[in-house]
Tab-separated table of C-alpha atoms in Angstrom:
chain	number	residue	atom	x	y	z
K	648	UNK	CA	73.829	139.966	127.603
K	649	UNK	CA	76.737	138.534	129.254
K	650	UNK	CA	80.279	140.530	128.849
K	651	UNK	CA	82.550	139.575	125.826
K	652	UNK	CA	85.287	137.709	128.617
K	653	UNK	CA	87.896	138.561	125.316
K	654	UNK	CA	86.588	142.588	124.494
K	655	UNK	CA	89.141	144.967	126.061
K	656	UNK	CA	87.986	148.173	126.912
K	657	UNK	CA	89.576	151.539	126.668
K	658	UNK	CA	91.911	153.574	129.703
K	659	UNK	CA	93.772	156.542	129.306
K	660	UNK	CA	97.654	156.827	129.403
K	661	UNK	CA	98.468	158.762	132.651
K	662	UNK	CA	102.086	159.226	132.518
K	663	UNK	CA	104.926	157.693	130.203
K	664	UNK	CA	108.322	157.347	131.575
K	665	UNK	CA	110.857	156.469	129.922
K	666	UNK	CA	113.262	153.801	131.398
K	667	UNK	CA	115.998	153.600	127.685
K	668	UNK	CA	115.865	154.228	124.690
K	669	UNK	CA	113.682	150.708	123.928
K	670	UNK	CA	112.061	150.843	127.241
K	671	UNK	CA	109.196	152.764	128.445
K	672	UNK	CA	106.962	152.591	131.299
K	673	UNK	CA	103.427	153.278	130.499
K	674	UNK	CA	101.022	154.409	133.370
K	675	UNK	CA	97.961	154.078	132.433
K	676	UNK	CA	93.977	154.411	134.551
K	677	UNK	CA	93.104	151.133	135.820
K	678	UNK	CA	90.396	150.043	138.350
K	679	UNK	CA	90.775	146.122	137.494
K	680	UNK	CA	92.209	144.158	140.473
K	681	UNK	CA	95.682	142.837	140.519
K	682	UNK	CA	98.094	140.677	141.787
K	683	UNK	CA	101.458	140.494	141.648
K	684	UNK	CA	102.719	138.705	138.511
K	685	UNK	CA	99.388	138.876	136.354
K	686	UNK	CA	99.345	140.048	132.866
K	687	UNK	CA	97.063	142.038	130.709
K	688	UNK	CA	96.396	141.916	126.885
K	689	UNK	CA	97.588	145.286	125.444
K	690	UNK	CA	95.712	146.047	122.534
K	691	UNK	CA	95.666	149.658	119.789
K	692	UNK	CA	93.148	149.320	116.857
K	693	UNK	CA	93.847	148.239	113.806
K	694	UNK	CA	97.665	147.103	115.221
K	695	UNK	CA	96.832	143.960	117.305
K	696	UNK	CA	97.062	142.775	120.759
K	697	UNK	CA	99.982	141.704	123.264
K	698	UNK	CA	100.119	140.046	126.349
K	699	UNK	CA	102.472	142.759	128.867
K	700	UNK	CA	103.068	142.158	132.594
K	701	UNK	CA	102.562	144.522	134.837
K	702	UNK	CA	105.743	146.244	136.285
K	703	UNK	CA	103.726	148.344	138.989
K	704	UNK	CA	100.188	149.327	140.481
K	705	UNK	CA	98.396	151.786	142.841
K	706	UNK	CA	95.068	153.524	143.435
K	707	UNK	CA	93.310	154.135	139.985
K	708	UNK	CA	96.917	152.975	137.984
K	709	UNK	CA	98.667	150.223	136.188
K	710	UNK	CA	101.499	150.365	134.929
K	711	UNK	CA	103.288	148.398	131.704
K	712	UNK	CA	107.036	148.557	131.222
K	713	UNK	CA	107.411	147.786	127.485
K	714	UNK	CA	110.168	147.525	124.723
K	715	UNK	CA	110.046	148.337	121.371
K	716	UNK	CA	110.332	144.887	119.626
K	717	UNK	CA	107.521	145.068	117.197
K	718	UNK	CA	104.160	145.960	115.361
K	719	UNK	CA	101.923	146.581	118.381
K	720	UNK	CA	104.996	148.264	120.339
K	721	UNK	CA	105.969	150.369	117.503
K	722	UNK	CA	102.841	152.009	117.896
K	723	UNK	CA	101.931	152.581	121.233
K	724	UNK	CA	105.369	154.181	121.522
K	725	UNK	CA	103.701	156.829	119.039
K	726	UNK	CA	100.950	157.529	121.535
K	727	UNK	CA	101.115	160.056	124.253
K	728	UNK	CA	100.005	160.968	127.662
K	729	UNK	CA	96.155	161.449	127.163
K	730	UNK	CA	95.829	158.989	124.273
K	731	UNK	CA	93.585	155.622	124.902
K	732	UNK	CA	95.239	151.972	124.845
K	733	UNK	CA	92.574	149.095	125.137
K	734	UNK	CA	93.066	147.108	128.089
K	735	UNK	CA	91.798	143.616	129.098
K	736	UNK	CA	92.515	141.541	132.157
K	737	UNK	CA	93.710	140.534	134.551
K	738	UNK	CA	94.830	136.944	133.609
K	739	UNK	CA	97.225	134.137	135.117
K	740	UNK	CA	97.698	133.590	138.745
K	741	UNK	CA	100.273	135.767	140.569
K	742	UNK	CA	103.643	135.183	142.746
K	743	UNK	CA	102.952	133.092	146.060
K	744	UNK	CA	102.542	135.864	148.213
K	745	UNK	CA	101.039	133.806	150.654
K	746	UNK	CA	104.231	131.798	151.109
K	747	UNK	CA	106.291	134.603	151.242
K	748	UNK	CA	105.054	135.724	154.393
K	749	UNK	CA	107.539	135.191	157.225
K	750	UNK	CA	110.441	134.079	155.233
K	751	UNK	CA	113.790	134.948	153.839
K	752	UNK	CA	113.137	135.716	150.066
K	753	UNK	CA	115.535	135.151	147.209
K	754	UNK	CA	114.328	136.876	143.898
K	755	UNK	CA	117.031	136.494	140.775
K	756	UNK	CA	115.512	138.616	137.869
K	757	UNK	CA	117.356	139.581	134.816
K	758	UNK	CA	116.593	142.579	131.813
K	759	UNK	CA	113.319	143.388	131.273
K	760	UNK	CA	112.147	140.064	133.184
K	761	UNK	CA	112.727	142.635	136.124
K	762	UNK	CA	109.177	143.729	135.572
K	763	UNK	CA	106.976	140.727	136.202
K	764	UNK	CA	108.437	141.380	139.382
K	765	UNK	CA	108.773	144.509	140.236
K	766	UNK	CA	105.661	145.344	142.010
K	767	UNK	CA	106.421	142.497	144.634
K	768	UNK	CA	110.043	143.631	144.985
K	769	UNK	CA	108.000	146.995	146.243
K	770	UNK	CA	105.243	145.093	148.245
K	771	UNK	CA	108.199	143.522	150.424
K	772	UNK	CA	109.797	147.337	150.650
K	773	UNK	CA	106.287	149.217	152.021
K	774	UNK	CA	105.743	145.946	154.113
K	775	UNK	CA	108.882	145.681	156.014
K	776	UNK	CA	107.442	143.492	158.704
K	777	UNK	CA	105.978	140.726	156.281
K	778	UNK	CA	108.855	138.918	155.232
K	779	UNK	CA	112.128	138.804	157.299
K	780	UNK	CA	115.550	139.189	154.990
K	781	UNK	CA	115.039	140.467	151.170
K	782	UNK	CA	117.682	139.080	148.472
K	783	UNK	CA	118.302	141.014	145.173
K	784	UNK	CA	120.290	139.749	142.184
K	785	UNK	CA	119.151	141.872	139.173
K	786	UNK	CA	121.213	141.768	136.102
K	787	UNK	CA	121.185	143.858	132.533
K	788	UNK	CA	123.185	143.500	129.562
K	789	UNK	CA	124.837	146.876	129.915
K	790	UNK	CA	124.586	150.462	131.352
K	791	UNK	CA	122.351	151.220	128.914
K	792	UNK	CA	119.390	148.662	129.535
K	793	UNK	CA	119.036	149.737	133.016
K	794	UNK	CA	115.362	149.730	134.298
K	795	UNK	CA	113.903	151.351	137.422
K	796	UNK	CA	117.123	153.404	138.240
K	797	UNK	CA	115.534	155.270	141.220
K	798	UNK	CA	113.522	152.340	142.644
K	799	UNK	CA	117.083	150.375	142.051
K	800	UNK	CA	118.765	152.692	144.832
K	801	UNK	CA	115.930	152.959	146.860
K	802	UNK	CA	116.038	149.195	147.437
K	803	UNK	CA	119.818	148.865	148.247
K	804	UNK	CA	119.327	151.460	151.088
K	805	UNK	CA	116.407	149.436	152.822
K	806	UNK	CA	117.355	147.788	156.238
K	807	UNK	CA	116.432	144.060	154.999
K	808	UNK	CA	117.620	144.208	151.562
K	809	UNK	CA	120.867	142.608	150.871
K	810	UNK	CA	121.128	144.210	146.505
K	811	UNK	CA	123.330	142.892	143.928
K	812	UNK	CA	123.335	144.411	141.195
K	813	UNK	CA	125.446	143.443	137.861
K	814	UNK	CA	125.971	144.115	134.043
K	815	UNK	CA	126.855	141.101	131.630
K	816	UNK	CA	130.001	142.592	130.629
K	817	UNK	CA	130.731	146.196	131.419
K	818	UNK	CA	132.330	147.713	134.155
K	819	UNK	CA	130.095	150.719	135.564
K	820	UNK	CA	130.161	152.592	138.428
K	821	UNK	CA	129.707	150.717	141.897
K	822	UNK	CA	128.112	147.903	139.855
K	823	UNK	CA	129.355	144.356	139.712
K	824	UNK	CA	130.547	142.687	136.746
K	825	UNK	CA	129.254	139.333	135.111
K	826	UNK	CA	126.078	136.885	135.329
K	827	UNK	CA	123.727	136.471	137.640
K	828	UNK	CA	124.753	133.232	138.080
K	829	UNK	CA	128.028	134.363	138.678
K	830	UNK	CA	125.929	135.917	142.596
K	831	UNK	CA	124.301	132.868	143.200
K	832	UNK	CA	126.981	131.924	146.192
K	833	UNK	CA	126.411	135.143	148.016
K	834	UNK	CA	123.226	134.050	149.249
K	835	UNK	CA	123.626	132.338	152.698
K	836	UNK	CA	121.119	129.975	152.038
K	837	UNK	CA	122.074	127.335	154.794
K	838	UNK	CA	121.815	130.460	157.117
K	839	UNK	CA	117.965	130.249	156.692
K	840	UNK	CA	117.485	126.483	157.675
K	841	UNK	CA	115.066	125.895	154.953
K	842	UNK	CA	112.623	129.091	155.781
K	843	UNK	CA	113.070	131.050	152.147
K	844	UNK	CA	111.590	131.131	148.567
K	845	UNK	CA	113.064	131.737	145.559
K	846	UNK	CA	111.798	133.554	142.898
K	847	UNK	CA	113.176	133.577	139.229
K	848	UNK	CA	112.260	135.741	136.311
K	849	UNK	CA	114.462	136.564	132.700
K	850	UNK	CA	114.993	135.503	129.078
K	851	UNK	CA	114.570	131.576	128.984
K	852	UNK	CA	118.154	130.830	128.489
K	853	UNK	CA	118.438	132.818	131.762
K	854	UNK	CA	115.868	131.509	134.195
K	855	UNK	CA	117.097	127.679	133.169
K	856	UNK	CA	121.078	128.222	134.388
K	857	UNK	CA	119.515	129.842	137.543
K	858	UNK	CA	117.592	127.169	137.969
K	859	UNK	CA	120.426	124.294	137.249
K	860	UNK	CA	122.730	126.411	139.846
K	861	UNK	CA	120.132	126.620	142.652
K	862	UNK	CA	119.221	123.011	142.114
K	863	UNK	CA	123.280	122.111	141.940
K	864	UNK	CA	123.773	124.308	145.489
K	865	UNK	CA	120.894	121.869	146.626
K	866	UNK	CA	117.894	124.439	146.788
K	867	UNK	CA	114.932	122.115	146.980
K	868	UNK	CA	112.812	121.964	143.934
K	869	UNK	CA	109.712	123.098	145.334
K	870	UNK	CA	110.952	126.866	146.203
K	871	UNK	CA	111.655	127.668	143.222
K	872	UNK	CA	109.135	129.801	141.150
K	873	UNK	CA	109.703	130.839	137.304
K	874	UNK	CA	107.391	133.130	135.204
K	875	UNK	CA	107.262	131.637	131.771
K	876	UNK	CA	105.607	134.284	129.920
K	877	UNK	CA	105.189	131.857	126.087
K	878	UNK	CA	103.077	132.541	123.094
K	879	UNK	CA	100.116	134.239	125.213
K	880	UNK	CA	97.454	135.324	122.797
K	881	UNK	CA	93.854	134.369	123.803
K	882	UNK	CA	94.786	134.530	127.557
K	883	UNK	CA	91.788	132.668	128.438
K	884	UNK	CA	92.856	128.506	127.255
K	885	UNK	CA	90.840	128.461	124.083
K	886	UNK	CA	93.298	129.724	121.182
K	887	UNK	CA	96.276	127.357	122.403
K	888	UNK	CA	98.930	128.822	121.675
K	889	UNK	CA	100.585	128.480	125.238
K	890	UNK	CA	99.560	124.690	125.673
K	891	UNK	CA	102.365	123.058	126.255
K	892	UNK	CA	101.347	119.267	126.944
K	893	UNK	CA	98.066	120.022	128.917
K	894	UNK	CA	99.206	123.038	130.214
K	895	UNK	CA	97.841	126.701	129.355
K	896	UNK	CA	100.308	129.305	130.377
K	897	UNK	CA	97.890	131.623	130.179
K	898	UNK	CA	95.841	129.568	132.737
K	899	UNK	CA	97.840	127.616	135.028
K	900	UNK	CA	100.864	130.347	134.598
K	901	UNK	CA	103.028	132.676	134.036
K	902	UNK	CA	103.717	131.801	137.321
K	903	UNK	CA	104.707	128.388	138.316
K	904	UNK	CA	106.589	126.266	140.583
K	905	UNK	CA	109.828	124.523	139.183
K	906	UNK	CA	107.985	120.699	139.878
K	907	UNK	CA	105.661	121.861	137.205
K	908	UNK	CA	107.914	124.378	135.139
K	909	UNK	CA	110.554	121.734	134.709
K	910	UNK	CA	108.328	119.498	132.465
K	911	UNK	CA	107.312	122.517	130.211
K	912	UNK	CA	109.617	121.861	127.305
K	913	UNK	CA	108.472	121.864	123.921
């Protein structure tokens, strides 16, 4: 009989780590391939099912960074390290690692959006020799919603990363003050004579006034890549609840260049 394509399957929680006090990282046992950017459909019994990026992976792990924000989350933040979650995955394409390769790499991530891209942030760290200069702007609402603290340091001290770092409107420490947006004209983008990518990931609201500044300091439309992470549910294009037009998120996504991501509008 051929396997359910929609039947998770149950892996232990390894570790939990908690990031705040709505935010916790969940490592759980995973032997599923991944690439960076790809999702998986979290599911507990008898609470339901939700589609959660992953913010990290190694030998034998995955890990989910989640926030509390409703009935699914609620309870797997009642589980503990040694319970089962049901897993199933992985689905959507990934960042264009491919593309990265060799180039000067722009990635503008805000919140919790941070995780979809997290793992590549780290790819480009343990692989210094694969892209040439790494640029960070990474912004939170407050001290408070910080993710990834240590990995957050450990990045500004690497030799190619040029790290901003900012809070919407709180002055902290050696952070900056004010929107990403706001970091946008540190990037010395006429410096790289065309050879970089940007990548863009963050509430909605977010990702489309970092995407009208790029376009408006006249970053071509086709290096610019967006995660729209919308209404996921069957993650396989039959429920379609991600179609937009005669696109499936879930399919053709989260990941997509701004020539198509542009058009998806509701």
């Amino acid at each position: 009989m051929p396997n359910n394509p929609v039947r998770p399957e149950a892996h232990k929680i390894l570790e939990i780590l908690p990031q705040t006090k709505m935010e916790w990282t969940f490592r759980v046992e995973n032997h599923i391939p991944i690439r960076h950017g790809q999702f998986m459909q979290v599911s507990i019994p008898k609470f339901g099912e939700a589609p959660i990026s992953i913010s990290g992976f190694g030998d034998g792990y995955a890990d989910f960074t989640i926030r509390k924000v409703g009935k699914v989350t609620d309870e797997l933040f009642n589980l503990k390290e040694g319970d089962y979650v049901f897993l199933r995955g992985c689905y959507g394409n990934g960042w264009p690692a491919d593309r990265l390769k060799d180039r000067n790499i722009v990635i503008i991530a805000g919140g919790t959006g941070i995780s979809p891209v997290k793992s590549i942030i780290n790819a480009l760290y343990d692989n210094a020799d694969y892209a040439r200069e790494i640029y960070l702007i990474l912004g939170f609402k407050n001290s408070q919603s910080i993710l990834f603290a240590d990995e957050l340091e450990r990045w500004k001290k690497a030799k190619n990363f040029h790290t901003v770092y900012t809070l919407d409107d709180e002055e902290y420490r050696d952070w900056n003050r004010g929107m990403v947006t706001d970091f946008i004209e540190k990037i010395p983008f006429k410096r790289f004579s065309g050879n970089y990518e940007c990548l863009v990931v963050g509430p909605p609201v977010m990702m489309k006034f970092v995407g009208k500044r790029l376009l408006e300091d006249g970053i071509p439309e086709d290096k610019i890549w967006m995660s729209f992470e919308r209404k996921m549910s069957c993650a396989i294009g039959k429920c379609g609840h991600c179609r937009i037009d005669e696109v499936y998120v879930c399919l053709d996504g989260p990941i997509f260049n701004y020539t198509t991501g542009k058009k998806l509008v509701d």
